[in-house]
CSV table of C-alpha atoms in Angstrom, one decimal:
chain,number,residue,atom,x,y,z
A,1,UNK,CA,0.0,0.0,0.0
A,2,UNK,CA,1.3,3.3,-0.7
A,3,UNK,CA,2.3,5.3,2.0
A,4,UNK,CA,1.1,8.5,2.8
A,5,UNK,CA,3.8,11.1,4.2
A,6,UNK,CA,4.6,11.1,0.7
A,7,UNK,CA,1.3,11.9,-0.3
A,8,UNK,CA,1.0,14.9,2.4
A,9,UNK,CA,4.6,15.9,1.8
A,10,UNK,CA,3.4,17.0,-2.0
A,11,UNK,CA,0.3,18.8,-1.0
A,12,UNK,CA,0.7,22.6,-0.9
A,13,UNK,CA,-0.9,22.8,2.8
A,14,UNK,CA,2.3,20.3,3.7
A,15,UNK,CA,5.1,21.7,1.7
A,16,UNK,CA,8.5,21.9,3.8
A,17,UNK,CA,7.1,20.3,6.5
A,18,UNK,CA,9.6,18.2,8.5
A,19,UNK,CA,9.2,14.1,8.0
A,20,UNK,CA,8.8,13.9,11.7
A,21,UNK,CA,5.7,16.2,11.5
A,22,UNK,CA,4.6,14.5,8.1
A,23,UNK,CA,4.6,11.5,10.0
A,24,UNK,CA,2.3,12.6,13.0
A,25,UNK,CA,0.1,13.9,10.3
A,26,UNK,CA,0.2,10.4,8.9
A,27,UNK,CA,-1.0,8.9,11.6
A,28,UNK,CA,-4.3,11.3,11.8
A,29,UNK,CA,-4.9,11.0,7.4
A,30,UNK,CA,-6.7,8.8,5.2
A,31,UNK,CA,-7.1,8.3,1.6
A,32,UNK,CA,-11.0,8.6,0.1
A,33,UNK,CA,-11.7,8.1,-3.0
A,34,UNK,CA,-15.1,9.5,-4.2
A,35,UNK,CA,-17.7,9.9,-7.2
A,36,UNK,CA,-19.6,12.5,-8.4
A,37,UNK,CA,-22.5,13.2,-6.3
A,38,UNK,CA,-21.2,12.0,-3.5
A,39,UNK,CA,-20.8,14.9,-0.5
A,40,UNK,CA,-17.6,15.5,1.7
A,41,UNK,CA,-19.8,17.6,4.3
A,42,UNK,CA,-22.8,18.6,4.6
A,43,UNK,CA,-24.0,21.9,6.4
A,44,UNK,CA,-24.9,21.4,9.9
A,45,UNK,CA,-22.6,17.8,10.5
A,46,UNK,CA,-19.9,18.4,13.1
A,47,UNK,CA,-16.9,19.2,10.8
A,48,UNK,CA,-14.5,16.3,12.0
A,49,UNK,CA,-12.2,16.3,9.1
A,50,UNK,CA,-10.2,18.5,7.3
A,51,UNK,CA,-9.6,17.5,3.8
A,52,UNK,CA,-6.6,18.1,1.2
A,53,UNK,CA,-7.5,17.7,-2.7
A,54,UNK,CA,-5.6,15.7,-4.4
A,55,UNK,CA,-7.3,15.3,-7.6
A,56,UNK,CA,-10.8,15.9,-9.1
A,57,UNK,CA,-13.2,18.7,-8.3
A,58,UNK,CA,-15.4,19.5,-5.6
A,59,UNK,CA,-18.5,22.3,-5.5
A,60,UNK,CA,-18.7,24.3,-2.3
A,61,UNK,CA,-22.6,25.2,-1.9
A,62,UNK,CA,-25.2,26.7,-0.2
A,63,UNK,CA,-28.8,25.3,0.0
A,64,UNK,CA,-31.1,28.2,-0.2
A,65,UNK,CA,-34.9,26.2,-0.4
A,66,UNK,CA,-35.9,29.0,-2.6
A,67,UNK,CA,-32.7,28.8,-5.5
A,68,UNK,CA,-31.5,25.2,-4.8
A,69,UNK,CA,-28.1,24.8,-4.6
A,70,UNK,CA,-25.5,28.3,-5.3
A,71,UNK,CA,-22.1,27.6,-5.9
A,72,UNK,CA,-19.5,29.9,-4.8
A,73,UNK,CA,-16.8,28.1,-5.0
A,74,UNK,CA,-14.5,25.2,-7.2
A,75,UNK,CA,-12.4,22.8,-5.6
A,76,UNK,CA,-9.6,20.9,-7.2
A,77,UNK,CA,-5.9,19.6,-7.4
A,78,UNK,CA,-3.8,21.4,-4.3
A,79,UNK,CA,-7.0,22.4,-2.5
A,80,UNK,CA,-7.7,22.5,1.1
A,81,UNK,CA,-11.2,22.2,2.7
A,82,UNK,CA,-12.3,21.9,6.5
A,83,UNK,CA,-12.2,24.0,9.9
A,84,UNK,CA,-9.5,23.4,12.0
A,85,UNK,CA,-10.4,23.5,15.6
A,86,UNK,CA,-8.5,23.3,19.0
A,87,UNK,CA,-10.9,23.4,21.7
A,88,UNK,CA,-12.9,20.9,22.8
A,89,UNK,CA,-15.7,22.0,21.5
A,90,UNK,CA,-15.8,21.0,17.7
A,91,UNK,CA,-17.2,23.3,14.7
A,92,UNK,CA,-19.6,22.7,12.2
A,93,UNK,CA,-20.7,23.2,8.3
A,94,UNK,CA,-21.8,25.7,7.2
A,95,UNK,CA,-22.0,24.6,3.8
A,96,UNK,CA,-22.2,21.4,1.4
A,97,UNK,CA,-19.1,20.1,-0.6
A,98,UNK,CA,-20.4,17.9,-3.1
A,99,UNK,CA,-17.9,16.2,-5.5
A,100,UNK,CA,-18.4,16.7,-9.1
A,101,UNK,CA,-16.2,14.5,-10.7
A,102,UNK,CA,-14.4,11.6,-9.3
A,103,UNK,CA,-12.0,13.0,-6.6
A,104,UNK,CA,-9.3,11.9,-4.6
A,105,UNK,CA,-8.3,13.9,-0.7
A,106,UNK,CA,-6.7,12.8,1.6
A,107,UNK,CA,-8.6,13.0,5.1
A,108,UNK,CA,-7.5,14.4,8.1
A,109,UNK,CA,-8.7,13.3,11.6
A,110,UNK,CA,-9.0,16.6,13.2
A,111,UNK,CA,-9.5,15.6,16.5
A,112,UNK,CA,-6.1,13.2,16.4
A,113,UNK,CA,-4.8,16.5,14.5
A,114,UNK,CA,-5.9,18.8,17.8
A,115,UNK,CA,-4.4,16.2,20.4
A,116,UNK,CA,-0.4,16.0,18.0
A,117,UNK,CA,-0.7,19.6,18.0
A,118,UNK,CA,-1.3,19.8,21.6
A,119,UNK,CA,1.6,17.5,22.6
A,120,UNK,CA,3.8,18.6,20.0
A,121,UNK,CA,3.9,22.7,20.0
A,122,UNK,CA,6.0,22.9,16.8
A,123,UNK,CA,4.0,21.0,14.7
A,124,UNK,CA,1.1,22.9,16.3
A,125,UNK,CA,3.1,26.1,15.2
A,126,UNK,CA,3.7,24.5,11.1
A,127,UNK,CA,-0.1,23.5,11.5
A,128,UNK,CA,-1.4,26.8,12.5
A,129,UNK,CA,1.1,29.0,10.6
A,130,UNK,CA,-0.4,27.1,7.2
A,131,UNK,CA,-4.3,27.1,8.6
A,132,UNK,CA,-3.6,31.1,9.2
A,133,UNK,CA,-2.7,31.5,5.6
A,134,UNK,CA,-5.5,29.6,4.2
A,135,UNK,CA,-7.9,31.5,6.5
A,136,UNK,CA,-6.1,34.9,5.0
A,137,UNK,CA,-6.3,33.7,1.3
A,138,UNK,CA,-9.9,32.6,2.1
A,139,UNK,CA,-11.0,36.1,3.7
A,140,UNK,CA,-9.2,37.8,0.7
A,141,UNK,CA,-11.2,35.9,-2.1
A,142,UNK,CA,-14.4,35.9,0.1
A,143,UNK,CA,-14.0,40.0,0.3
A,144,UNK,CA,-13.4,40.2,-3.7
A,145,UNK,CA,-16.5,37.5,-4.1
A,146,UNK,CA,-18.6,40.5,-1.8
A,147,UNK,CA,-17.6,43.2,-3.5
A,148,UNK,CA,-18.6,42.0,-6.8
A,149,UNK,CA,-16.3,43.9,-8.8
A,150,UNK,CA,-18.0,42.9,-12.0
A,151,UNK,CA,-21.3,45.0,-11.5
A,152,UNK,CA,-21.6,47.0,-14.4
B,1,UNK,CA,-10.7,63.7,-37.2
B,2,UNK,CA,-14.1,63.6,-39.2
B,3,UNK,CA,-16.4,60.2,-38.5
B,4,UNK,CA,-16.6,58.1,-41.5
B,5,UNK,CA,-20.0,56.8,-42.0
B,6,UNK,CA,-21.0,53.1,-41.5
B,7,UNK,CA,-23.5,50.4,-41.7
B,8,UNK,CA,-24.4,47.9,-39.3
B,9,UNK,CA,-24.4,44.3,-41.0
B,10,UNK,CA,-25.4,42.4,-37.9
B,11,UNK,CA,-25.8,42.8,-34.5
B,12,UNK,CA,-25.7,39.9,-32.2
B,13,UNK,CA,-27.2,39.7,-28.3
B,14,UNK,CA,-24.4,38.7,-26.6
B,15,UNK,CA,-25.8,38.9,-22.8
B,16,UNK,CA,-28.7,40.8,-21.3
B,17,UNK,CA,-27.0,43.5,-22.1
B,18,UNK,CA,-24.2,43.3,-24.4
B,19,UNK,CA,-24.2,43.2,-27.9
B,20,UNK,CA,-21.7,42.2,-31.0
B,21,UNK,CA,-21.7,44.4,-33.9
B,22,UNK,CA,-20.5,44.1,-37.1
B,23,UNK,CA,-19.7,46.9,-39.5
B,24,UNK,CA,-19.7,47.1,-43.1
B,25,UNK,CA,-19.0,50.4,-46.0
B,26,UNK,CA,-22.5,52.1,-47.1
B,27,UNK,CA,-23.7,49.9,-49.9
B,28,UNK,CA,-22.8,46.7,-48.7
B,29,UNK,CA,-18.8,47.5,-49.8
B,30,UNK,CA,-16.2,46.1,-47.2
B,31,UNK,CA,-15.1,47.4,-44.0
B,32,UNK,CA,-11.6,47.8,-45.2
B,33,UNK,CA,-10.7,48.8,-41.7
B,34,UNK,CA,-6.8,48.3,-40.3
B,35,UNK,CA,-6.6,47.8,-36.7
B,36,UNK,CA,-4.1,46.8,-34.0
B,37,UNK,CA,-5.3,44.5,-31.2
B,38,UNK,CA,-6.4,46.9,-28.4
B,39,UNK,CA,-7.0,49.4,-30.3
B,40,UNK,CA,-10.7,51.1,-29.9
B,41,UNK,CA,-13.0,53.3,-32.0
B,42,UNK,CA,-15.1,56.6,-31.3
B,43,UNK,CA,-18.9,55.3,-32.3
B,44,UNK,CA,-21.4,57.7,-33.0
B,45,UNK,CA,-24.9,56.8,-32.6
B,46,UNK,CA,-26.5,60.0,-35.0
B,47,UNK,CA,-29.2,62.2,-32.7
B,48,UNK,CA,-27.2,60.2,-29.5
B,49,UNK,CA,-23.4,61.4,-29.4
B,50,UNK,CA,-19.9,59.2,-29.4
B,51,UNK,CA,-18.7,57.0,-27.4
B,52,UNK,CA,-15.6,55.0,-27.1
B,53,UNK,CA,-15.7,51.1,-27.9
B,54,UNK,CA,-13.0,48.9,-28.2
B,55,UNK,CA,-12.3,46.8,-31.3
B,56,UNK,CA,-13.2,43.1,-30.3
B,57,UNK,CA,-12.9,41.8,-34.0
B,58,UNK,CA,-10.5,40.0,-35.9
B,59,UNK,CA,-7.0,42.0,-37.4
B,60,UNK,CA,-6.7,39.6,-40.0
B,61,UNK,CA,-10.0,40.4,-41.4
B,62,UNK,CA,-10.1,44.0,-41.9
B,63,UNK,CA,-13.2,43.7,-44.5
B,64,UNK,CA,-15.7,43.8,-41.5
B,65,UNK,CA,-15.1,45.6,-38.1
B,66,UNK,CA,-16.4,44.0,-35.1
B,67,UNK,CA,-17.6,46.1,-31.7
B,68,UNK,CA,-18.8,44.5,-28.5
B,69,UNK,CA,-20.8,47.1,-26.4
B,70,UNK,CA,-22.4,47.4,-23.3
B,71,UNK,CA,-25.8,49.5,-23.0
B,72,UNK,CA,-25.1,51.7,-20.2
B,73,UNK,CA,-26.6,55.1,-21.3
B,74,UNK,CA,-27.8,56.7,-23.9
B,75,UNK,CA,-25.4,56.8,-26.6
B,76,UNK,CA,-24.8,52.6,-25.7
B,77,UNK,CA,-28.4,52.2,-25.9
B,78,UNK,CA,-28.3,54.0,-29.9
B,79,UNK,CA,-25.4,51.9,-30.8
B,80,UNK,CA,-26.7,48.4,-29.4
B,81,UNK,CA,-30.2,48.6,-30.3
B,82,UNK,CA,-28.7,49.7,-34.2
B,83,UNK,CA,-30.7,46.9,-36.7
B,84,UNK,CA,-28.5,45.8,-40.3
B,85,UNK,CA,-28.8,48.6,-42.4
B,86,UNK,CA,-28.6,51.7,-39.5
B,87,UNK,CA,-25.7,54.0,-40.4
B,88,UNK,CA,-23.2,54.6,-37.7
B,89,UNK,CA,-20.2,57.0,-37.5
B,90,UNK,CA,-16.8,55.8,-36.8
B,91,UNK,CA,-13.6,57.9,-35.9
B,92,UNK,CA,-10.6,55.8,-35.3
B,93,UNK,CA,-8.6,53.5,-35.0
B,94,UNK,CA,-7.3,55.2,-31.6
B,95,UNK,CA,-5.3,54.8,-29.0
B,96,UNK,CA,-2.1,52.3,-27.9
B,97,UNK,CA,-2.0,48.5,-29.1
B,98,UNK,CA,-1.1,45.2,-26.9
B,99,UNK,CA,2.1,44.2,-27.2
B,100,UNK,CA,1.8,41.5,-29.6
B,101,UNK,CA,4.9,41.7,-30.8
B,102,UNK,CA,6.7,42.6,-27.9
B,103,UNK,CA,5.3,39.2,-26.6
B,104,UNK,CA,7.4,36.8,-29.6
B,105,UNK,CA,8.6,34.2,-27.4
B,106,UNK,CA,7.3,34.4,-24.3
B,107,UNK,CA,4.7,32.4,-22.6
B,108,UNK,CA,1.4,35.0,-22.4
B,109,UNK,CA,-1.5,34.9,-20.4
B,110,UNK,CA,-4.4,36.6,-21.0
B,111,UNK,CA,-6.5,37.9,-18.3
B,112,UNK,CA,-10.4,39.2,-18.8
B,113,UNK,CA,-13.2,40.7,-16.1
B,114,UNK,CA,-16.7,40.5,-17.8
B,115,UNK,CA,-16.7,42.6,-20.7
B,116,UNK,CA,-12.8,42.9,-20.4
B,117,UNK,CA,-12.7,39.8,-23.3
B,118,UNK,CA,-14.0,42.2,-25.8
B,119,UNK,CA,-10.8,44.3,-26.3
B,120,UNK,CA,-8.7,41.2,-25.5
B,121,UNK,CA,-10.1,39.3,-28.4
B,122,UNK,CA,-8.0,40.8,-31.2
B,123,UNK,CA,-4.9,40.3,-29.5
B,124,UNK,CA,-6.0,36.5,-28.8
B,125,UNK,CA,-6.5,35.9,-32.3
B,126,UNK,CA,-3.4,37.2,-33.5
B,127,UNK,CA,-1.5,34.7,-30.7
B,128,UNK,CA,-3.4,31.7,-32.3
B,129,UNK,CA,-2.9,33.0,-36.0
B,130,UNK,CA,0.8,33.3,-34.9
B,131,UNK,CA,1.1,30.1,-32.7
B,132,UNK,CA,4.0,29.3,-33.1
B,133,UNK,CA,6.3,32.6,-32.5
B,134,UNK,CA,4.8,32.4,-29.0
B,135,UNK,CA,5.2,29.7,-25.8
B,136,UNK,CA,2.5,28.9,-23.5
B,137,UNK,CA,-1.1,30.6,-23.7
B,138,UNK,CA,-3.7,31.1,-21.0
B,139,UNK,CA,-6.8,32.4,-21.4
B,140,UNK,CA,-8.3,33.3,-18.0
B,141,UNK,CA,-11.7,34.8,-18.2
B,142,UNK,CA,-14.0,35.5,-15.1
B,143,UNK,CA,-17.5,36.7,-14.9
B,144,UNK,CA,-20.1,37.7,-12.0
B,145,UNK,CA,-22.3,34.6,-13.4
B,146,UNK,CA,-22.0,32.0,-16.4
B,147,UNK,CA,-25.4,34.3,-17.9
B,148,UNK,CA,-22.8,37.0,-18.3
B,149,UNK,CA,-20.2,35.2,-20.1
B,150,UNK,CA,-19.4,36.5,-23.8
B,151,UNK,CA,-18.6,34.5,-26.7
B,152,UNK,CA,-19.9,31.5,-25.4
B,153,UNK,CA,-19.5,29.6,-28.2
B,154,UNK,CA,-15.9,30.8,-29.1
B,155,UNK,CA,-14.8,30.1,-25.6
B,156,UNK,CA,-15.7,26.6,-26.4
B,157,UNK,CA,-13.7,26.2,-29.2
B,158,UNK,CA,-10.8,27.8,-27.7
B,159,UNK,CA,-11.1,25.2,-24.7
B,160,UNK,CA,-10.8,22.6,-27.5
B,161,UNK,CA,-7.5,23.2,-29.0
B,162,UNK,CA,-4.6,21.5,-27.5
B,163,UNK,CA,-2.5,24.6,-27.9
B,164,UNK,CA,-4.2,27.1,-25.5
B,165,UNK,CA,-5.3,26.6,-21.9
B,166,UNK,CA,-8.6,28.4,-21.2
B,167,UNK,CA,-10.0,29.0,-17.6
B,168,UNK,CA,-13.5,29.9,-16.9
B,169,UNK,CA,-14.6,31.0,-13.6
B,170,UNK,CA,-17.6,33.3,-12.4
B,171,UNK,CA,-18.2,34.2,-8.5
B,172,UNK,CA,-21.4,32.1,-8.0
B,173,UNK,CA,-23.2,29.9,-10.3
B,174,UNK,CA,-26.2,26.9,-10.2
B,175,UNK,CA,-25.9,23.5,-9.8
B,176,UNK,CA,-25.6,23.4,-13.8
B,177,UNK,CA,-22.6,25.4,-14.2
B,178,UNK,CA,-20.3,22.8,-15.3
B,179,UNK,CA,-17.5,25.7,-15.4
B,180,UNK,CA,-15.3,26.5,-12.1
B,181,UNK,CA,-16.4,29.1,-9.3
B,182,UNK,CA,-14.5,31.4,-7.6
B,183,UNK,CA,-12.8,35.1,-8.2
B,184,UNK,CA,-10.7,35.0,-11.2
B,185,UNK,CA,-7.2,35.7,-9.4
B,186,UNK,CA,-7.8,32.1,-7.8
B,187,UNK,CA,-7.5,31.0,-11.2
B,188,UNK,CA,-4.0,32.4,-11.7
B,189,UNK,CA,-1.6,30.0,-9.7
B,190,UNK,CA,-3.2,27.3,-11.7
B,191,UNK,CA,-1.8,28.8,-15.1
B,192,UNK,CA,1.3,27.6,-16.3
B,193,UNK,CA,4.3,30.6,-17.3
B,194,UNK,CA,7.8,30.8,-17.1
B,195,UNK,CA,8.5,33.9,-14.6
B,196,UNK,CA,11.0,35.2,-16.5
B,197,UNK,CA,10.2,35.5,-20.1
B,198,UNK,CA,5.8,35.9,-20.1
B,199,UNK,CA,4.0,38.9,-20.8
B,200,UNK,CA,0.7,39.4,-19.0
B,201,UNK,CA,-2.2,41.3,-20.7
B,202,UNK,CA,-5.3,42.5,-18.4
B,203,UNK,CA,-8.1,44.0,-19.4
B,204,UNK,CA,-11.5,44.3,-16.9
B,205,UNK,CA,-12.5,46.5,-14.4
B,206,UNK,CA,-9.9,48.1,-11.9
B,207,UNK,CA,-10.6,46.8,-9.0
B,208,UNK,CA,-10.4,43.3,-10.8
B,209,UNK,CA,-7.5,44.0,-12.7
B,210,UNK,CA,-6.2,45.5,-9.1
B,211,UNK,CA,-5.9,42.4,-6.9
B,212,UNK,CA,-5.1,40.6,-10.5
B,213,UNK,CA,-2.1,42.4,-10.9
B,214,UNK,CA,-1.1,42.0,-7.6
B,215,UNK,CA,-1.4,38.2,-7.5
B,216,UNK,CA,0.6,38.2,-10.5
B,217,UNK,CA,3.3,40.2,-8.9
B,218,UNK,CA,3.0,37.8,-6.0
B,219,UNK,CA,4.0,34.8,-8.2
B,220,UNK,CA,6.8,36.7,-9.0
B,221,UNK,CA,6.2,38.4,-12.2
B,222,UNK,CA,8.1,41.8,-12.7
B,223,UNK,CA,5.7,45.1,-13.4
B,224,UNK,CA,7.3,45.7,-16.8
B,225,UNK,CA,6.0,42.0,-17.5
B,226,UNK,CA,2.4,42.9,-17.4
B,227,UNK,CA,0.5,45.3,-19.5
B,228,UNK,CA,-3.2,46.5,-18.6
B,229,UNK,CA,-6.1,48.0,-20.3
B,230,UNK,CA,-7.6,51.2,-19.0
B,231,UNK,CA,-10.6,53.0,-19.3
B,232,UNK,CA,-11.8,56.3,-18.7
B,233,UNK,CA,-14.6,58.8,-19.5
B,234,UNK,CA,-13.1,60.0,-23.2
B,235,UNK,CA,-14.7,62.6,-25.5
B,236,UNK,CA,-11.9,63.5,-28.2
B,237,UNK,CA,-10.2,60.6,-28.4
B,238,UNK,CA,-6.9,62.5,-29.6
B,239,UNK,CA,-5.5,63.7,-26.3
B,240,UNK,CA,-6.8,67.6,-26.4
B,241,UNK,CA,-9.8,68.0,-24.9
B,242,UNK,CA,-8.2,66.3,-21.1
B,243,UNK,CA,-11.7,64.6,-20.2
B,244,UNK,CA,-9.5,61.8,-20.2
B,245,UNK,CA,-6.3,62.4,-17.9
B,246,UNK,CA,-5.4,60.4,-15.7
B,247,UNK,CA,-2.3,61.9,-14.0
B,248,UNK,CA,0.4,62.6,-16.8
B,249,UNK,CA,-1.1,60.5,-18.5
B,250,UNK,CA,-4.3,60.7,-21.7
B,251,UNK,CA,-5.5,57.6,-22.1
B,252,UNK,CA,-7.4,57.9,-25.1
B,253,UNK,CA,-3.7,59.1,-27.0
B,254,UNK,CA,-1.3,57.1,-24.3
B,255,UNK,CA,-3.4,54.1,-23.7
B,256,UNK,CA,-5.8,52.7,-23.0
B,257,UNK,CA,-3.0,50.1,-23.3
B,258,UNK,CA,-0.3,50.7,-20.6
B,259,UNK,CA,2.9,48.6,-19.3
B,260,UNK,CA,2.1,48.4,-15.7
B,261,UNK,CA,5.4,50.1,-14.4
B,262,UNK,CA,5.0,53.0,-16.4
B,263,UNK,CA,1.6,53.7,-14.7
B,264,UNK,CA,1.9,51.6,-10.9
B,265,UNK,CA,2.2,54.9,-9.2
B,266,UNK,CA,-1.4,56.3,-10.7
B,267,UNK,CA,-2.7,52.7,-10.6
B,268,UNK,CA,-2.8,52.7,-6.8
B,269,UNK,CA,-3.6,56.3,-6.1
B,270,UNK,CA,-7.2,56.6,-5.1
B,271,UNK,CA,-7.5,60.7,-5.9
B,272,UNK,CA,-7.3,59.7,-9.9
């Protein structure tokens, strides 16, 4: 079977990470395969894993009852997708991910992910330091999605 | 500079409110029109006024000229509501070109906001009519919805050839958009370009060719790699009357085309 620090190691979320710390994030991942339709979360469900694309695509939605399903965002190769949390208390979705075509991620535990981070401050540090700039890029494209710069 | 006089020979619907026209000689003669891809014209709607429209038609075909307008006013609403046969005046061609030429050898990326693709067109063709004198091509287009998309069906040809790379992306969509989702500068680390020899060309609306340019600069790209396309309220369209200035700059005489480092500090000023 192949192994996964590999894997991780050539994800943009895990570039330059150390083996060591690829290897506790190893022990918390999973490989999923998944076909269209299928759902990686689903708004409301306690968000329990955080998940790196690996290849395919993936829809990030939001069910209005009125419009049905509005896409505002494309997942694919490189991707990241999930909350992070370190308290006790976990998050949830907000939104659906529903795959569009047939995907591969690799899936990350986050609870193990809280408790390695928690005994291992430096790769809590490499975590958070990576979470913090998907959070950034996230708030940047969010405020640009807002500010609809294409209004005529 | 007098208008020369016109016809319309077809006007197509592009979008709820965007429309592709092409123009023919009085008589049903040929355009015989000479243009340089990002180049624009002063169109005058008669009982309306001017205004200034970019060229969005092919250079290699000078027998018909090609316009892609918006109706935002009054003047837009004479020139896209024009049936075959209206007469319409024409002053140009005006203004700086892409760098086309500038661009032999390097990888290029093309980079269009909404109606952005219209003056970008042109310079696309000429890239694919010169394929080989030029590396890697990326088309990156983004839209507010797939409804607002132009050239639909020239976009899907382009996504067929093997020799250019087109990304699609609008900021929301239904569960039938089969295209991707998200603000077009998420599409740019995707692209494929060799940091040191690619030229950039931009064309949309500021604020989108704004954060565009600054993702571009944040791959690494030098300003003098990336050219954009500006627009401002013109009314000579020769660089006398100054409704056009923008700094020490006209940009109906020294654009609308500009190299971004010759214009950065004006770019980011708010006051202009």
């Amino acid at each position: 079977m192949e192994k996964i620090e590999p894997i991780l190691a050539a994800h943009p979320f895990c570039q330059g990470l150390d083996p060591k710390h690829l290897k506790e994030l190893a022990a918390c991942a999973s490989r999923v395969n998944l076909k269209a339709g299928e759902f990686l979360c689903r708004a409301g469900e306690e968000a329990g894993r955080f998940y790196l694309i690996l290849q395919g695509r993936v829809t990030v939605e939001i069910f209005s009852a009125r419009r049905g399903p509005l896409t505002v965002q494309t997942l694919g190769e490189g991707d990241t997708l999930g909350w992070l949390w370190f308290q006790e208390q976990p998050y949830h979705w907000h939104l659906d991910a529903r795959v569009v075509s047939l995907s591969r991620v690799l899936s990350l535990e986050v609870d193990c992910l809280r408790r390695k981070c928690e005994a291992d401050h430096d790769l809590g540090f490499e975590v958070l330091k990576r979470y913090a700039h998907f959070l950034a890029v996230r708030f940047r494209v969010s405020a640009l999605q807002l500010a609809d710069m294409f209004q005529a | 500079m007098q208008p020369e006089i016109f016809e319309v020979r077809r006007n197509k619907r592009e979008t709820a409110d965007t429309y592709t026209l092409e123009l023919g000689r009085p008589g049903g003669a040929a355009a015989d029109f000479s243009f340089a891809p990002g180049q624009f014209n002063m169109l005058y709607a008669f009982s309306r006024g001017e205004a200034p429209i970019s060229i969005s038609g092919d250079p290699a075909r000078p027998e018909t000229l090609v316009h892609t307008v918006r109706l935002v006013g009054n003047v837009t609403r004479g020139i896209c509501k024009a049936r075959p046969g209206t007469a319409l005046g024409v002053r140009g061609p005006l203004g700086a070109a892409w760098p086309v030429a500038e661009a032999v050898g390097h990888d290029v990326v093309l980079v269009a906001g909404g109606l952005g693709l219209a003056p970008l067109r042109p310079a696309l063709y000429h890239l694919l009519q010169h394929r080989p004198d030029y590396g890697n091509l990326e088309l990156i287009y983004g839209a507010r919805t797939p409804a607002d998309l132009l050239y639909r069906r020239e976009l899907e040809r382009w996504r067929g050839r093997f020799d250019l790379r087109v990304h699609v992306s609008v900021d929301r969509a239904g569960a039938d958009w089969r295209g991707g989702v998200g603000v077009v500068t998420t599409v740019i680390p995707r692209s494929r370009f060799d940091l040191e020899h690619t030229t950039v060309l931009i064309c949309g609306p500021q604020m989108m060719m704004r954060y565009t340019v600054l993702e571009f600069l944040h791959q690494g790209l030098k300003p003098e790699q990336i050219f954009v396309s500006m627009e401002r309220q013109m009314k000579c369209g020769l660089g006398r009357c100054g409704h056009c200035q923008w700094g020490p700059f006209f940009v109906c005489k020294d654009g609308p085309v500009f190299r971004y480092d010759a214009v950065q500090e004006w770019f980011e000023r708010r006051e202009v």
